[in-house]
Amino acid sequence: MMRTHTCGDLRPADAGRKATLCGWVATKRDHGGVLFVDLRDRYGLAQATFRAEQNAALYETARHLPLEGVVAVTGTVEARPADKVNPKMATGGVELNAASLEALNDCKPMPFEIGDGEVANELRLQHRFLDLRRPRMQHNLLKRHALTLALRKAFDAERFVEIETPILYKATPEGAREYLVPSRVHRGMFYALPQSPQVFKQLCMVAGLDRYFQIARCFRDEDLRADRQPEFTQVDVEMSFVTPEDVFRVIEGVLKVAWKEVLGVDLPTPFPQVPYEEVMLKYGSDKPDRRYGMEIRDVTEMVKSTSFKVFTEAPIVRGLAAPGGAAAFSRKHIDELTALCAAAGAKGLAWMKYTPEGMQGGIEKFIQEPLRAQLVAKLGAKPGDLLCFIADKKEVVEKTLGMLRLELAKRLALKPSKEWDLHWVVDFPLFLQSEGRLVSGHHPFTQVHPEDFALLDTDPTRVRGLQYDLVMNGTELGGGTIRIHRADVQAKVFGILGLTPEEAQSKFGFLLDALAHGAPPHGGIALGLDRLCALLLGESDIREVIAFPKTHKASCLMTGSPAQASEKQVRELGIVFQAPPRAGA
RNA sequence: GGGGGUGUAGCGCAACUGGUUAGCGCACCAGAUUGUCGAUCUGGAUGUUGCGGGUUCGAAUCCCGUCACCCUCGCCA
């Protein structure tokens, strides 16, 4: 070993021992005759002391060490006198009195400092190996490790088996756009990188493995966001002989362990379950942030009595009361909110201020008593609130009020009622209307809610699926389903979706075949590990918890990927471009 | 694919309505300094104002194009 201790190890109890530390030169403080060098590694910071009177040549060498150069320092551990102790450092009670120094590597001038300062995103990604040396990323990556380790231990304790599934998979007919990989052996054929290990985990259930999990890399060739990367990691889970409740209990238990291990926090379980219809009504979103109150209420029937045509002629009217909004928002602010509602698809924003003197402004003149009192009661409004209403088709009302609610929470700087709000959204509709036909809400293998089998024939749009999402603080952390495991039910669902048996066979052949060979009832869930980790650490961008992420346009600024392939490689694959790639591209 | 934002020294930023030699802090280099710990003090060096074009006596500043990064809608388990 080149070192006897790490830079975070030494304590006063080590005084008198000889030690060698290896690390990066973090800072130097030269006092003319005595020089302090802080050595850094991932375990901590340690102060090495060089004295001219002790060894003039060594002192002179150490003075000229470059910052971020790599050195090994050997010397004697000395306890610091009481007035020289640095209580801010874990190793602040000691210092290493240097007797010798080996420069292990030089360091060119740094593009940015290794510290907590703001550095442009582009620069960080270009020199990611240096960015990862900084405290924020060191902390985040170590916490991510703690998280995945906790998850693995918790799943293992529940008798889950971690199984790896292929990265080179096959293009699937549905879902996100996929990354394709051309085959050299099978010219003209392609693999696809998996959007998720969905099919394989079901096959594991057919194989009798009973409880599967995987920390799985997934790929989607879609446009990116702060919470989306082209490759990301899912905590993928599948279980046999289970109901949704069984899946919930396992995930709640596993997350409870994770919170404890990573944050030292006791996460309350079980998580509340909220039906899809309820979240869409109250929050206008299927991933609601429930920590801000301000729930949406339906007032369609209540406002039928007004002379306000916007209200009486719309299919749906809903509203909310923004706490303190009457005083906080000027006419100009309300105009801005109205513009946002218009951008979301609504025709406008109907509003009035509920002041201590009564209703003011906006649609006030259309609304008389007793309707005013009824609306105040229905929305739970208090004097000082701004009452907001949207009248339109149901989908528009939900979307607009959902957006408005989040915007109001932001503009009014509403305090969240708690730090962590985790809940299950359940009872999703199995089918959605799309251009006059029915399509799967999630995927065509989602099991029918046991109470709704009869509706399959009479009113399929009211059929609920055994589908669930896990939502945390307004972010979708994951989702899953119980799968259909019987051929007759599957055939029925395919029929409702307008798929003939032949089409179903050609699209999903081997899966259907597997299900027909003694597939157990099974279901599971997949959690977005990057999002989970970011939320746990208070990061709003998942790139802060990914070691080597890509930019908004899916390129890696450090390695320069994607890049052109050599002509030979392309030729071997039998690929011919329609037009030559642009020079310099 | 649509909309928006940003781009000035190695880094973070400044430069009023177009106006003389584009500034400040940190880092860097040299010197001073025997107890600092985000050390301090003195001095020094550093610019294709992303790139290309245009308007103008004169452009970091205005216009057009382009590139990169970011946000957002569409898209996306």
GROMACS .gro file of C-alpha atoms in nm, chain A residues 383-558:
model
  176
  383PRO     CA    1  -6.126   3.634   0.304
  384GLY     CA    2  -5.816   3.740   0.116
  385ASP     CA    3  -5.828   3.448  -0.128
  386LEU     CA    4  -5.845   3.466  -0.504
  387LEU     CA    5  -6.119   3.243  -0.646
  388CYS     CA    6  -6.030   3.091  -0.982
  389PHE     CA    7  -6.261   2.900  -1.215
  390ILE     CA    8  -6.219   2.724  -1.545
  391ALA     CA    9  -6.518   2.630  -1.759
  392ASP     CA   10  -6.463   2.392  -2.048
  393LYS     CA   11  -6.451   2.026  -2.142
  394LYS     CA   12  -6.346   1.801  -1.858
  395GLU     CA   13  -5.997   1.733  -1.994
  396VAL     CA   14  -5.924   2.103  -2.047
  397VAL     CA   15  -6.056   2.197  -1.703
  398GLU     CA   16  -5.842   1.932  -1.536
  399LYS     CA   17  -5.526   2.017  -1.723
  400THR     CA   18  -5.564   2.394  -1.681
  401LEU     CA   19  -5.655   2.395  -1.314
  402GLY     CA   20  -5.381   2.140  -1.245
  403MET     CA   21  -5.127   2.372  -1.407
  404LEU     CA   22  -5.276   2.679  -1.238
  405ARG     CA   23  -5.266   2.516  -0.897
  406LEU     CA   24  -4.894   2.447  -0.924
  407GLU     CA   25  -4.829   2.794  -1.060
  408LEU     CA   26  -5.022   2.954  -0.774
  409ALA     CA   27  -4.834   2.748  -0.517
  410LYS     CA   28  -4.509   2.872  -0.668
  411ARG     CA   29  -4.612   3.237  -0.699
  412LEU     CA   30  -4.764   3.248  -0.350
  413ALA     CA   31  -4.462   3.062  -0.212
  414LEU     CA   32  -4.694   2.825  -0.027
  415LYS     CA   33  -4.521   2.615   0.236
  416PRO     CA   34  -4.543   2.241   0.177
  417SER     CA   35  -4.736   2.070   0.457
  418LYS     CA   36  -4.467   1.801   0.492
  419GLU     CA   37  -4.133   1.706   0.348
  420TRP     CA   38  -4.229   1.373   0.194
  421ASP     CA   39  -4.568   1.297   0.050
  422LEU     CA   40  -4.575   0.951  -0.101
  423HIS     CA   41  -4.900   0.802  -0.220
  424TRP     CA   42  -5.037   0.544  -0.458
  425VAL     CA   43  -5.263   0.650  -0.740
  426VAL     CA   44  -5.492   0.354  -0.810
  427ASP     CA   45  -5.793   0.257  -1.023
  428PHE     CA   46  -5.671   0.391  -1.353
  429PRO     CA   47  -5.909   0.346  -1.643
  430LEU     CA   48  -5.808   0.038  -1.843
  431PHE     CA   49  -5.901   0.198  -2.174
  432LEU     CA   50  -5.881   0.554  -2.301
  433GLN     CA   51  -6.065   0.713  -2.591
  434SER     CA   52  -5.830   0.813  -2.870
  435GLU     CA   53  -5.954   0.933  -3.207
  436GLY     CA   54  -6.276   0.742  -3.175
  437ARG     CA   55  -6.124   0.412  -3.070
  438LEU     CA   56  -6.018   0.257  -2.745
  439VAL     CA   57  -5.651   0.229  -2.659
  440SER     CA   58  -5.476   0.087  -2.355
  441GLY     CA   59  -5.418   0.333  -2.075
  442HIS     CA   60  -5.092   0.161  -1.986
  443HIS     CA   61  -5.035  -0.150  -2.195
  444PRO     CA   62  -5.266  -0.422  -2.326
  445PHE     CA   63  -5.152  -0.677  -2.065
  446THR     CA   64  -5.295  -0.492  -1.765
  447GLN     CA   65  -5.530  -0.704  -1.556
  448VAL     CA   66  -5.895  -0.602  -1.530
  449HIS     CA   67  -6.013  -0.483  -1.189
  450PRO     CA   68  -6.196  -0.785  -1.037
  451GLU     CA   69  -6.511  -0.579  -0.974
  452ASP     CA   70  -6.530  -0.458  -1.335
  453PHE     CA   71  -6.526  -0.776  -1.545
  454ALA     CA   72  -6.896  -0.736  -1.624
  455LEU     CA   73  -6.836  -0.388  -1.765
  456LEU     CA   74  -6.602  -0.524  -2.033
  457ASP     CA   75  -6.909  -0.608  -2.240
  458THR     CA   76  -7.135  -0.319  -2.143
  459ASP     CA   77  -6.920  -0.011  -2.085
  460PRO     CA   78  -6.546  -0.068  -2.135
  461THR     CA   79  -6.453   0.297  -2.071
  462ARG     CA   80  -6.561   0.251  -1.709
  463VAL     CA   81  -6.345  -0.055  -1.658
  464ARG     CA   82  -6.062   0.002  -1.413
  465GLY     CA   83  -5.728  -0.171  -1.449
  466LEU     CA   84  -5.506  -0.315  -1.179
  467GLN     CA   85  -5.263  -0.038  -1.249
  468TYR     CA   86  -5.094   0.190  -0.998
  469ASP     CA   87  -4.847   0.476  -0.985
  470LEU     CA   88  -4.627   0.577  -0.698
  471VAL     CA   89  -4.618   0.956  -0.669
  472MET     CA   90  -4.390   1.160  -0.448
  473ASN     CA   91  -4.409   1.537  -0.409
  474GLY     CA   92  -4.564   1.583  -0.751
  475THR     CA   93  -4.320   1.354  -0.928
  476GLU     CA   94  -4.409   1.017  -1.071
  477LEU     CA   95  -4.163   0.782  -0.907
  478GLY     CA   96  -4.286   0.473  -1.079
  479GLY     CA   97  -4.575   0.260  -1.180
  480GLY     CA   98  -4.683  -0.091  -1.247
  481THR     CA   99  -4.962  -0.335  -1.306
  482ILE     CA  100  -5.091  -0.676  -1.228
  483ARG     CA  101  -5.074  -0.864  -1.557
  484ILE     CA  102  -5.334  -1.065  -1.734
  485HIS     CA  103  -5.219  -1.427  -1.708
  486ARG     CA  104  -5.506  -1.605  -1.880
  487ALA     CA  105  -5.548  -1.636  -2.253
  488ASP     CA  106  -5.926  -1.588  -2.252
  489VAL     CA  107  -5.910  -1.255  -2.067
  490GLN     CA  108  -5.624  -1.141  -2.287
  491ALA     CA  109  -5.821  -1.229  -2.599
  492LYS     CA  110  -6.116  -1.030  -2.473
  493VAL     CA  111  -5.903  -0.722  -2.408
  494PHE     CA  112  -5.737  -0.751  -2.748
  495GLY     CA  113  -6.084  -0.770  -2.898
  496ILE     CA  114  -6.194  -0.447  -2.730
  497LEU     CA  115  -5.877  -0.280  -2.856
  498GLY     CA  116  -5.964  -0.397  -3.207
  499LEU     CA  117  -5.676  -0.643  -3.239
  500THR     CA  118  -5.747  -0.967  -3.421
  501PRO     CA  119  -5.596  -1.288  -3.279
  502GLU     CA  120  -5.363  -1.297  -3.580
  503GLU     CA  121  -5.241  -0.941  -3.519
  504ALA     CA  122  -5.195  -1.012  -3.150
  505GLN     CA  123  -4.996  -1.324  -3.231
  506SER     CA  124  -4.765  -1.145  -3.472
  507LYS     CA  125  -4.710  -0.852  -3.238
  508PHE     CA  126  -4.675  -1.028  -2.903
  509GLY     CA  127  -4.631  -1.391  -3.010
  510PHE     CA  128  -4.372  -1.538  -2.776
  511LEU     CA  129  -4.511  -1.356  -2.474
  512LEU     CA  130  -4.858  -1.497  -2.537
  513ASP     CA  131  -4.703  -1.837  -2.589
  514ALA     CA  132  -4.521  -1.810  -2.258
  515LEU     CA  133  -4.838  -1.701  -2.081
  516ALA     CA  134  -5.014  -2.008  -2.224
  517HIS     CA  135  -4.762  -2.243  -2.061
  518GLY     CA  136  -4.859  -2.216  -1.700
  519ALA     CA  137  -4.797  -1.850  -1.627
  520PRO     CA  138  -4.876  -1.773  -1.264
  521PRO     CA  139  -5.080  -1.469  -1.174
  522HIS     CA  140  -4.817  -1.197  -1.146
  523GLY     CA  141  -4.753  -0.827  -1.137
  524GLY     CA  142  -4.494  -0.573  -1.047
  525ILE     CA  143  -4.368  -0.222  -1.061
  526ALA     CA  144  -4.073  -0.016  -1.183
  527LEU     CA  145  -3.935   0.283  -0.995
  528GLY     CA  146  -3.720   0.553  -1.149
  529LEU     CA  147  -3.398   0.521  -0.950
  530ASP     CA  148  -3.250   0.848  -1.077
  531ARG     CA  149  -3.560   1.042  -0.981
  532LEU     CA  150  -3.586   0.869  -0.646
  533CYS     CA  151  -3.224   0.947  -0.570
  534ALA     CA  152  -3.256   1.309  -0.683
  535LEU     CA  153  -3.564   1.365  -0.468
  536LEU     CA  154  -3.398   1.207  -0.166
  537LEU     CA  155  -3.099   1.437  -0.205
  538GLY     CA  156  -3.302   1.749  -0.282
  539GLU     CA  157  -3.168   1.774  -0.636
  540SER     CA  158  -3.403   1.896  -0.908
  541ASP     CA  159  -3.199   1.756  -1.197
  542ILE     CA  160  -3.129   1.384  -1.224
  543ARG     CA  161  -2.792   1.463  -1.381
  544GLU     CA  162  -2.677   1.555  -1.030
  545VAL     CA  163  -2.710   1.190  -0.928
  546ILE     CA  164  -2.574   1.032  -1.249
  547ALA     CA  165  -2.199   1.001  -1.283
  548PHE     CA  166  -2.176   1.050  -1.657
  549PRO     CA  167  -2.497   1.202  -1.792
  550LYS     CA  168  -2.576   1.337  -2.136
  551THR     CA  169  -2.688   1.682  -2.240
  552HIS     CA  170  -3.035   1.797  -2.339
  553LYS     CA  171  -2.952   1.683  -2.693
  554ALA     CA  172  -2.829   1.342  -2.578
  555SER     CA  173  -2.461   1.398  -2.640
  556CYS     CA  174  -2.172   1.339  -2.405
  557LEU     CA  175  -1.953   1.648  -2.395
  558MET     CA  176  -1.664   1.460  -2.239
   0.00000   0.00000   0.00000
